[in-house]
């Protein structure tokens, strides 16, 4: 859990990803043949395979998190914010924000929250305890970036809560699969992509660089097992979710079958991930170059894009087991 705790704690709002880049590089560099960071801040860890008929496989996991940018500071020292990525206002109010320099504040909203779903994210502000604008400017300036503040904690039944589980839990899966699989059959490019929350930008660039023959995007998916959301496929504790489709992609059927067969043979708990909305790096990769056979693995998560999320570590372990086996297949 120490690795996951470090991953979720690291700052890495889209486009401001230096801290999470360095952490991931430090965690994987001794287990791969090469680690490079490209011009858009993708971290690419390359592990060569031994197979005679090996394929070039790209495992894509985005490392950026949603957050906020400071637009301006009013005369009373309150900090006006704009979203970086999709921010659910109703889940954010009253929670804490931490800026990259370590300054902590409280998120609030300028309007009556009774009809919050119709309110503008641009009406959010942060209170850092400043006395006035001059005081606030000692700590924060326009253009600074902040993220939710929510340290990792254990819940009951092997479930964890933390900020940035979307998608640091996917990073954790890739890192565990990478470090535990010393001799893969295929050439594996573990790509920790940037700016997914701004439109899959890192994956667009990385797929052009890597030119994969096969790709798998690992990300979270909504868990349909709360009082708010019950009409869907994936639930906490149901195993790793094999993506069938979302708004951005219909996954390669042959890869779906390979993943399902691995789970049946190796007794790995799995379920299906079928969404009418949302999207992952898979949506950018499968149409890249001359087209790429692309699949997806998902970890069900409650409160997606909220200040904190909840995942089941048994689902995470199942995802790691499936990914480790998949990259060793003769595909």
mmCIF file of C-alpha atoms in Angstrom:
data_model
loop_
_atom_site.group_PDB
_atom_site.id
_atom_site.type_symbol
_atom_site.label_atom_id
_atom_site.label_comp_id
_atom_site.label_asym_id
_atom_site.label_seq_id
_atom_site.Cartn_x
_atom_site.Cartn_y
_atom_site.Cartn_z
ATOM 1 C CA UNK A 1 0.000 0.000 0.000
ATOM 2 C CA UNK A 2 2.982 2.307 0.412
ATOM 3 C CA UNK A 3 3.340 2.694 -3.353
ATOM 4 C CA UNK A 4 -0.341 3.500 -3.793
ATOM 5 C CA UNK A 5 -0.187 5.998 -0.951
ATOM 6 C CA UNK A 6 2.727 7.776 -2.640
ATOM 7 C CA UNK A 7 0.995 7.755 -6.019
ATOM 8 C CA UNK A 8 -2.233 9.273 -4.738
ATOM 9 C CA UNK A 9 -0.429 11.875 -2.642
ATOM 10 C CA UNK A 10 1.768 13.108 -5.499
ATOM 11 C CA UNK A 11 0.722 16.347 -7.196
ATOM 12 C CA UNK A 12 -0.091 15.960 -10.866
ATOM 13 C CA UNK A 13 -2.919 18.116 -12.164
ATOM 14 C CA UNK A 14 -3.151 17.954 -15.961
ATOM 15 C CA UNK A 15 -0.297 19.895 -17.522
ATOM 16 C CA UNK A 16 1.532 20.267 -14.194
ATOM 17 C CA UNK A 17 2.789 16.717 -13.809
ATOM 18 C CA UNK A 18 6.483 16.999 -12.885
ATOM 19 C CA UNK A 19 6.099 15.550 -9.384
ATOM 20 C CA UNK A 20 4.149 12.463 -10.439
ATOM 21 C CA UNK A 21 6.498 12.012 -13.425
ATOM 22 C CA UNK A 22 9.527 11.832 -11.158
ATOM 23 C CA UNK A 23 7.848 9.456 -8.726
ATOM 24 C CA UNK A 24 6.821 7.024 -11.457
ATOM 25 C CA UNK A 25 10.272 7.161 -13.046
ATOM 26 C CA UNK A 26 11.895 6.362 -9.702
ATOM 27 C CA UNK A 27 9.510 3.447 -9.112
ATOM 28 C CA UNK A 28 10.042 1.731 -12.482
ATOM 29 C CA UNK A 29 13.551 2.607 -13.679
ATOM 30 C CA UNK A 30 15.247 -0.452 -12.152
ATOM 31 C CA UNK A 31 12.789 -2.876 -13.765
ATOM 32 C CA UNK A 32 12.788 -1.810 -17.404
ATOM 33 C CA UNK A 33 15.237 -1.426 -20.245
ATOM 34 C CA UNK A 34 14.574 2.274 -20.752
ATOM 35 C CA UNK A 35 12.474 5.133 -19.370
ATOM 36 C CA UNK A 36 11.889 8.284 -21.392
ATOM 37 C CA UNK A 37 9.729 11.364 -20.924
ATOM 38 C CA UNK A 38 8.471 12.920 -24.140
ATOM 39 C CA UNK A 39 7.638 16.517 -24.967
ATOM 40 C CA UNK A 40 4.074 16.369 -23.648
ATOM 41 C CA UNK A 41 5.161 14.724 -20.369
ATOM 42 C CA UNK A 42 4.254 11.122 -21.100
ATOM 43 C CA UNK A 43 6.504 8.760 -19.130
ATOM 44 C CA UNK A 44 7.278 5.725 -21.310
ATOM 45 C CA UNK A 45 8.816 2.660 -19.649
ATOM 46 C CA UNK A 46 10.036 0.077 -22.159
ATOM 47 C CA UNK A 47 10.469 -3.597 -21.314
ATOM 48 C CA UNK A 48 11.699 -5.859 -24.107
ATOM 49 C CA UNK A 49 10.228 -9.328 -24.536
ATOM 50 C CA UNK A 50 11.820 -12.645 -25.434
ATOM 51 C CA UNK A 51 9.210 -14.158 -27.767
ATOM 52 C CA UNK A 52 10.055 -15.100 -31.337
ATOM 53 C CA UNK A 53 6.676 -13.809 -32.499
ATOM 54 C CA UNK A 54 6.432 -10.980 -30.007
ATOM 55 C CA UNK A 55 4.203 -7.982 -30.567
ATOM 56 C CA UNK A 56 4.619 -4.334 -29.630
ATOM 57 C CA UNK A 57 2.041 -3.787 -26.881
ATOM 58 C CA UNK A 58 1.201 -0.404 -25.386
ATOM 59 C CA UNK A 59 -0.244 -0.333 -21.872
ATOM 60 C CA UNK A 60 -1.710 3.129 -21.406
ATOM 61 C CA UNK A 61 -2.478 4.528 -17.944
ATOM 62 C CA UNK A 62 -3.049 8.225 -17.440
ATOM 63 C CA UNK A 63 -1.320 9.799 -14.464
ATOM 64 C CA UNK A 64 -2.842 13.287 -14.479
ATOM 65 C CA UNK A 65 -5.590 14.304 -12.064
ATOM 66 C CA UNK A 66 -8.363 16.861 -12.277
ATOM 67 C CA UNK A 67 -7.882 20.145 -10.462
ATOM 68 C CA UNK A 68 -8.263 23.899 -10.447
ATOM 69 C CA UNK A 69 -6.443 26.971 -11.749
ATOM 70 C CA UNK A 70 -6.420 30.322 -9.965
ATOM 71 C CA UNK A 71 -8.050 33.003 -12.126
ATOM 72 C CA UNK A 72 -7.885 35.943 -9.751
ATOM 73 C CA UNK A 73 -8.116 36.945 -6.101
ATOM 74 C CA UNK A 74 -10.773 39.318 -4.799
ATOM 75 C CA UNK A 75 -10.235 42.176 -2.369
ATOM 76 C CA UNK A 76 -11.178 40.005 0.609
ATOM 77 C CA UNK A 77 -8.572 37.365 -0.248
ATOM 78 C CA UNK A 78 -10.903 34.738 -1.704
ATOM 79 C CA UNK A 79 -9.459 32.832 -4.662
ATOM 80 C CA UNK A 80 -11.589 32.477 -7.796
ATOM 81 C CA UNK A 81 -11.047 29.176 -9.592
ATOM 82 C CA UNK A 82 -11.585 27.552 -12.960
ATOM 83 C CA UNK A 83 -11.699 23.789 -13.511
ATOM 84 C CA UNK A 84 -8.989 21.667 -15.081
ATOM 85 C CA UNK A 85 -10.943 18.623 -16.208
ATOM 86 C CA UNK A 86 -14.460 17.644 -15.214
ATOM 87 C CA UNK A 87 -15.283 18.945 -11.731
ATOM 88 C CA UNK A 88 -18.533 17.847 -9.993
ATOM 89 C CA UNK A 89 -19.507 20.932 -7.996
ATOM 90 C CA UNK A 90 -21.898 19.081 -5.691
ATOM 91 C CA UNK A 91 -19.137 16.754 -4.468
ATOM 92 C CA UNK A 92 -16.538 19.505 -4.142
ATOM 93 C CA UNK A 93 -18.086 22.088 -1.828
ATOM 94 C CA UNK A 94 -16.703 21.985 1.700
ATOM 95 C CA UNK A 95 -13.737 19.838 0.719
ATOM 96 C CA UNK A 96 -10.121 20.838 0.839
ATOM 97 C CA UNK A 97 -7.826 21.985 -1.952
ATOM 98 C CA UNK A 98 -4.034 21.866 -1.852
ATOM 99 C CA UNK A 99 -1.956 24.044 -4.144
ATOM 100 C CA UNK A 100 1.346 22.908 -5.595
ATOM 101 C CA UNK A 101 3.328 24.909 -3.031
ATOM 102 C CA UNK A 102 1.529 23.138 -0.179
ATOM 103 C CA UNK A 103 -0.976 25.866 0.683
ATOM 104 C CA UNK A 104 -4.279 24.334 1.798
ATOM 105 C CA UNK A 105 -7.730 25.876 1.446
ATOM 106 C CA UNK A 106 -11.441 25.082 1.550
ATOM 107 C CA UNK A 107 -13.608 24.925 -1.573
ATOM 108 C CA UNK A 108 -16.891 26.818 -1.599
ATOM 109 C CA UNK A 109 -19.446 28.288 -3.986
ATOM 110 C CA UNK A 110 -20.779 31.791 -4.600
ATOM 111 C CA UNK A 111 -24.436 30.880 -5.114
ATOM 112 C CA UNK A 112 -27.255 29.070 -3.356
ATOM 113 C CA UNK A 113 -26.504 25.359 -3.627
ATOM 114 C CA UNK A 114 -30.120 24.143 -3.675
ATOM 115 C CA UNK A 115 -29.994 23.856 -7.469
ATOM 116 C CA UNK A 116 -26.298 23.060 -7.616
ATOM 117 C CA UNK A 117 -26.550 20.884 -10.734
ATOM 118 C CA UNK A 118 -27.394 23.988 -12.754
ATOM 119 C CA UNK A 119 -24.635 26.133 -11.302
ATOM 120 C CA UNK A 120 -21.397 27.098 -13.014
ATOM 121 C CA UNK A 121 -18.108 25.561 -11.899
ATOM 122 C CA UNK A 122 -16.664 29.021 -12.499
ATOM 123 C CA UNK A 123 -18.479 30.215 -9.386
ATOM 124 C CA UNK A 124 -16.249 28.101 -7.155
ATOM 125 C CA UNK A 125 -13.685 29.752 -4.921
ATOM 126 C CA UNK A 126 -11.096 28.760 -2.331
ATOM 127 C CA UNK A 127 -10.596 30.154 1.146
ATOM 128 C CA UNK A 128 -6.999 29.822 2.401
ATOM 129 C CA UNK A 129 -7.600 31.940 5.486
ATOM 130 C CA UNK A 130 -6.176 35.112 3.969
ATOM 131 C CA UNK A 131 -7.114 38.460 5.523
ATOM 132 C CA UNK A 132 -7.299 40.263 2.179
ATOM 133 C CA UNK A 133 -5.940 40.202 -1.386
ATOM 134 C CA UNK A 134 -2.504 41.457 -0.379
ATOM 135 C CA UNK A 135 -2.241 38.732 2.232
ATOM 136 C CA UNK A 136 -3.427 36.012 -0.184
ATOM 137 C CA UNK A 137 -0.848 37.049 -2.782
ATOM 138 C CA UNK A 138 1.911 36.089 -0.355
ATOM 139 C CA UNK A 139 0.900 32.470 -0.907
ATOM 140 C CA UNK A 140 -1.078 32.212 -4.144
ATOM 141 C CA UNK A 141 -1.064 34.028 -7.487
ATOM 142 C CA UNK A 142 -3.146 33.816 -10.678
ATOM 143 C CA UNK A 143 -2.117 30.828 -12.766
ATOM 144 C CA UNK A 144 -1.293 28.643 -9.766
ATOM 145 C CA UNK A 145 -2.808 25.170 -9.794
ATOM 146 C CA UNK A 146 -4.415 23.126 -7.034
ATOM 147 C CA UNK A 147 -5.827 19.641 -6.564
ATOM 148 C CA UNK A 148 -8.158 18.013 -4.108
ATOM 149 C CA UNK A 149 -6.596 17.154 -0.756
ATOM 150 C CA UNK A 150 -7.483 13.656 0.453
ATOM 151 C CA UNK A 151 -4.867 11.311 1.938
ATOM 152 C CA UNK A 152 -5.302 7.575 1.388
ATOM 153 C CA UNK A 153 -7.194 5.721 4.122
ATOM 154 C CA UNK A 154 -8.308 2.128 4.518
ATOM 155 C CA UNK A 155 -12.030 1.431 4.747
ATOM 156 C CA UNK A 156 -13.715 -1.841 5.646
ATOM 157 C CA UNK A 157 -13.559 -4.964 3.460
ATOM 158 C CA UNK A 158 -10.257 -4.171 1.696
ATOM 159 C CA UNK A 159 -11.540 -0.908 0.265
ATOM 160 C CA UNK A 160 -9.527 2.296 0.104
ATOM 161 C CA UNK A 161 -10.393 5.961 -0.221
ATOM 162 C CA UNK A 162 -8.096 8.675 -1.592
ATOM 163 C CA UNK A 163 -7.943 11.605 -3.968
ATOM 164 C CA UNK A 164 -6.613 11.020 -7.483
ATOM 165 C CA UNK A 165 -7.478 7.313 -7.623
ATOM 166 C CA UNK A 166 -8.530 8.303 -11.146
ATOM 167 C CA UNK A 167 -6.119 7.242 -12.358
ATOM 168 C CA UNK A 168 -3.303 6.618 -9.908
ATOM 169 C CA UNK A 169 -4.915 3.240 -9.230
ATOM 170 C CA UNK A 170 -4.291 2.433 -12.899
ATOM 171 C CA UNK A 171 -0.687 3.580 -12.484
ATOM 172 C CA UNK A 172 -0.417 1.262 -9.489
ATOM 173 C CA UNK A 173 -1.719 -1.669 -11.553
ATOM 174 C CA UNK A 174 0.800 -0.998 -14.328
ATOM 175 C CA UNK A 175 3.711 -0.575 -11.909
ATOM 176 C CA UNK A 176 2.883 -3.809 -10.076
ATOM 177 C CA UNK A 177 2.494 -5.716 -13.342
ATOM 178 C CA UNK A 178 5.745 -4.248 -14.644
ATOM 179 C CA UNK A 179 7.834 -4.986 -11.559
ATOM 180 C CA UNK A 180 6.441 -8.493 -11.025
ATOM 181 C CA UNK A 181 6.777 -9.623 -14.649
ATOM 182 C CA UNK A 182 10.518 -9.855 -15.220
ATOM 183 C CA UNK A 183 10.466 -11.670 -18.594
ATOM 184 C CA UNK A 184 7.469 -10.772 -20.759
ATOM 185 C CA UNK A 185 6.868 -12.560 -24.039
ATOM 186 C CA UNK A 186 6.084 -9.331 -25.883
ATOM 187 C CA UNK A 187 7.749 -5.926 -26.072
ATOM 188 C CA UNK A 188 5.791 -3.837 -23.584
ATOM 189 C CA UNK A 189 5.559 -0.058 -23.600
ATOM 190 C CA UNK A 190 4.060 1.060 -20.304
ATOM 191 C CA UNK A 191 2.938 4.600 -21.073
ATOM 192 C CA UNK A 192 1.933 6.810 -18.155
ATOM 193 C CA UNK A 193 0.077 9.399 -20.168
ATOM 194 C CA UNK A 194 -0.410 13.101 -19.541
ATOM 195 C CA UNK A 195 -3.446 15.344 -19.947
ATOM 196 C CA UNK A 196 -6.032 12.588 -20.324
ATOM 197 C CA UNK A 197 -8.476 14.728 -18.378
ATOM 198 C CA UNK A 198 -8.138 17.456 -21.018
ATOM 199 C CA UNK A 199 -9.026 15.223 -23.953
ATOM 200 C CA UNK A 200 -6.640 12.228 -24.155
ATOM 201 C CA UNK A 201 -3.830 14.469 -25.339
ATOM 202 C CA UNK A 202 -0.946 12.383 -24.013
ATOM 203 C CA UNK A 203 -2.300 9.187 -25.556
ATOM 204 C CA UNK A 204 -2.678 10.869 -28.935
ATOM 205 C CA UNK A 205 1.019 11.748 -28.945
ATOM 206 C CA UNK A 206 2.247 8.492 -27.396
ATOM 207 C CA UNK A 207 0.446 6.265 -29.871
ATOM 208 C CA UNK A 208 2.212 8.060 -32.712
ATOM 209 C CA UNK A 209 5.573 7.528 -31.016
ATOM 210 C CA UNK A 210 5.145 3.931 -29.860
ATOM 211 C CA UNK A 211 3.220 2.746 -32.945
ATOM 212 C CA UNK A 212 1.707 -0.209 -31.065
ATOM 213 C CA UNK A 213 0.305 -3.305 -32.718
ATOM 214 C CA UNK A 214 -1.903 -3.919 -29.682
ATOM 215 C CA UNK A 215 -2.943 -1.572 -26.893
ATOM 216 C CA UNK A 216 -4.716 -1.808 -23.552
ATOM 217 C CA UNK A 217 -5.906 1.223 -21.607
ATOM 218 C CA UNK A 218 -6.171 0.750 -17.839
ATOM 219 C CA UNK A 219 -8.421 3.227 -16.045
ATOM 220 C CA UNK A 220 -11.253 3.484 -13.549
ATOM 221 C CA UNK A 221 -14.917 3.041 -14.396
ATOM 222 C CA UNK A 222 -18.054 4.072 -12.550
ATOM 223 C CA UNK A 223 -19.260 1.591 -9.949
ATOM 224 C CA UNK A 224 -23.022 1.119 -10.097
ATOM 225 C CA UNK A 225 -23.660 0.021 -6.531
ATOM 226 C CA UNK A 226 -24.489 3.149 -4.543
ATOM 227 C CA UNK A 227 -27.886 4.691 -3.735
ATOM 228 C CA UNK A 228 -27.224 7.187 -6.532
ATOM 229 C CA UNK A 229 -26.084 4.823 -9.296
ATOM 230 C CA UNK A 230 -27.516 1.327 -9.658
ATOM 231 C CA UNK A 231 -28.166 0.980 -13.390
ATOM 232 C CA UNK A 232 -24.932 -0.324 -14.863
ATOM 233 C CA UNK A 233 -22.585 -3.273 -15.066
ATOM 234 C CA UNK A 234 -19.524 -2.821 -12.871
ATOM 235 C CA UNK A 235 -19.612 -2.969 -9.071
ATOM 236 C CA UNK A 236 -17.033 -2.921 -6.292
ATOM 237 C CA UNK A 237 -15.867 -6.422 -5.423
ATOM 238 C CA UNK A 238 -16.925 -7.943 -8.741
ATOM 239 C CA UNK A 239 -13.388 -8.289 -10.072
ATOM 240 C CA UNK A 240 -11.465 -6.504 -12.769
ATOM 241 C CA UNK A 241 -13.772 -5.028 -15.404
ATOM 242 C CA UNK A 242 -13.035 -5.948 -19.009
ATOM 243 C CA UNK A 243 -14.095 -3.043 -21.172
ATOM 244 C CA UNK A 244 -16.554 -3.792 -23.933
ATOM 245 C CA UNK A 245 -17.408 -0.235 -24.943
ATOM 246 C CA UNK A 246 -17.804 3.351 -23.826
ATOM 247 C CA UNK A 247 -18.555 6.572 -25.669
ATOM 248 C CA UNK A 248 -15.051 6.688 -27.153
ATOM 249 C CA UNK A 249 -14.384 3.093 -28.218
ATOM 250 C CA UNK A 250 -15.778 -0.341 -28.965
ATOM 251 C CA UNK A 251 -12.982 -2.671 -27.918
ATOM 252 C CA UNK A 252 -11.435 -5.302 -30.160
ATOM 253 C CA UNK A 253 -13.499 -8.466 -29.787
ATOM 254 C CA UNK A 254 -10.556 -10.846 -30.059
ATOM 255 C CA UNK A 255 -8.783 -9.086 -27.181
ATOM 256 C CA UNK A 256 -11.949 -9.224 -25.068
ATOM 257 C CA UNK A 257 -12.103 -12.987 -25.608
ATOM 258 C CA UNK A 258 -8.418 -13.443 -24.759
ATOM 259 C CA UNK A 259 -8.894 -11.529 -21.507
ATOM 260 C CA UNK A 260 -12.014 -13.486 -20.610
ATOM 261 C CA UNK A 261 -10.280 -16.805 -21.349
ATOM 262 C CA UNK A 262 -7.318 -15.856 -19.149
ATOM 263 C CA UNK A 263 -9.679 -15.057 -16.287
ATOM 264 C CA UNK A 264 -11.508 -18.365 -16.657
ATOM 265 C CA UNK A 265 -8.284 -20.383 -16.892
ATOM 266 C CA UNK A 266 -6.495 -18.620 -14.039
ATOM 267 C CA UNK A 267 -9.553 -18.162 -11.810
ATOM 268 C CA UNK A 268 -9.384 -14.358 -11.903
ATOM 269 C CA UNK A 269 -12.589 -12.571 -10.921
ATOM 270 C CA UNK A 270 -13.910 -10.407 -13.749
ATOM 271 C CA UNK A 271 -16.952 -8.501 -14.926
ATOM 272 C CA UNK A 272 -17.909 -6.442 -17.967
ATOM 273 C CA UNK A 273 -17.484 -2.695 -18.363
ATOM 274 C CA UNK A 274 -20.178 -1.340 -20.680
ATOM 275 C CA UNK A 275 -20.786 2.398 -20.641
ATOM 276 C CA UNK A 276 -22.842 4.748 -22.779
ATOM 277 C CA UNK A 277 -20.730 7.703 -21.685
ATOM 278 C CA UNK A 278 -17.171 8.401 -20.599
ATOM 279 C CA UNK A 279 -13.953 7.431 -22.278
ATOM 280 C CA UNK A 280 -10.331 6.453 -21.736
ATOM 281 C CA UNK A 281 -7.039 6.614 -23.601
ATOM 282 C CA UNK A 282 -8.337 3.695 -25.678
ATOM 283 C CA UNK A 283 -10.473 6.154 -27.629
ATOM 284 C CA UNK A 284 -7.399 7.978 -28.898
ATOM 285 C CA UNK A 285 -5.198 4.948 -29.477
ATOM 286 C CA UNK A 286 -7.424 2.682 -31.545
ATOM 287 C CA UNK A 287 -7.788 5.209 -34.376
ATOM 288 C CA UNK A 288 -4.097 6.165 -34.411
ATOM 289 C CA UNK A 289 -1.619 5.375 -37.165
ATOM 290 C CA UNK A 290 -3.301 2.752 -39.373
ATOM 291 C CA UNK A 291 -5.605 1.556 -36.596
ATOM 292 C CA UNK A 292 -4.684 -0.391 -33.457
ATOM 293 C CA UNK A 293 -6.314 -3.441 -31.910
ATOM 294 C CA UNK A 294 -7.284 -1.988 -28.562
ATOM 295 C CA UNK A 295 -8.785 -3.293 -25.346
ATOM 296 C CA UNK A 296 -9.430 -1.916 -21.912
ATOM 297 C CA UNK A 297 -9.212 -2.956 -18.287
ATOM 298 C CA UNK A 298 -11.094 -1.024 -15.645
ATOM 299 C CA UNK A 299 -11.224 -0.778 -11.872
ATOM 300 C CA UNK A 300 -14.714 0.038 -10.577
ATOM 301 C CA UNK A 301 -14.694 3.221 -8.508
ATOM 302 C CA UNK A 302 -17.285 5.118 -6.530
ATOM 303 C CA UNK A 303 -17.554 8.929 -6.752
ATOM 304 C CA UNK A 304 -15.564 9.317 -9.976
ATOM 305 C CA UNK A 305 -14.045 12.805 -10.302
ATOM 306 C CA UNK A 306 -15.006 13.644 -6.744
ATOM 307 C CA UNK A 307 -12.601 14.900 -4.082
ATOM 308 C CA UNK A 308 -12.034 11.266 -3.136
ATOM 309 C CA UNK A 309 -12.857 7.928 -4.723
ATOM 310 C CA UNK A 310 -13.356 4.438 -3.333
ATOM 311 C CA UNK A 311 -12.010 1.213 -4.869
ATOM 312 C CA UNK A 312 -11.839 -2.410 -3.764
ATOM 313 C CA UNK A 313 -8.281 -3.745 -3.579
ATOM 314 C CA UNK A 314 -9.494 -7.221 -4.549
ATOM 315 C CA UNK A 315 -10.586 -5.787 -7.905
ATOM 316 C CA UNK A 316 -7.173 -4.147 -8.183
ATOM 317 C CA UNK A 317 -5.365 -7.432 -7.506
ATOM 318 C CA UNK A 318 -7.487 -9.143 -10.154
ATOM 319 C CA UNK A 319 -6.601 -6.424 -12.654
ATOM 320 C CA UNK A 320 -2.887 -6.831 -11.929
ATOM 321 C CA UNK A 321 -3.104 -10.605 -12.377
ATOM 322 C CA UNK A 322 -4.927 -10.289 -15.704
ATOM 323 C CA UNK A 323 -2.563 -7.644 -17.059
ATOM 324 C CA UNK A 324 0.522 -9.665 -16.098
ATOM 325 C CA UNK A 325 -0.829 -12.709 -17.902
ATOM 326 C CA UNK A 326 -2.099 -10.793 -20.925
ATOM 327 C CA UNK A 327 1.263 -9.278 -21.849
ATOM 328 C CA UNK A 328 2.776 -12.773 -21.888
ATOM 329 C CA UNK A 329 0.286 -14.137 -24.401
ATOM 330 C CA UNK A 330 1.201 -15.027 -27.955
ATOM 331 C CA UNK A 331 -1.385 -12.767 -29.564
#
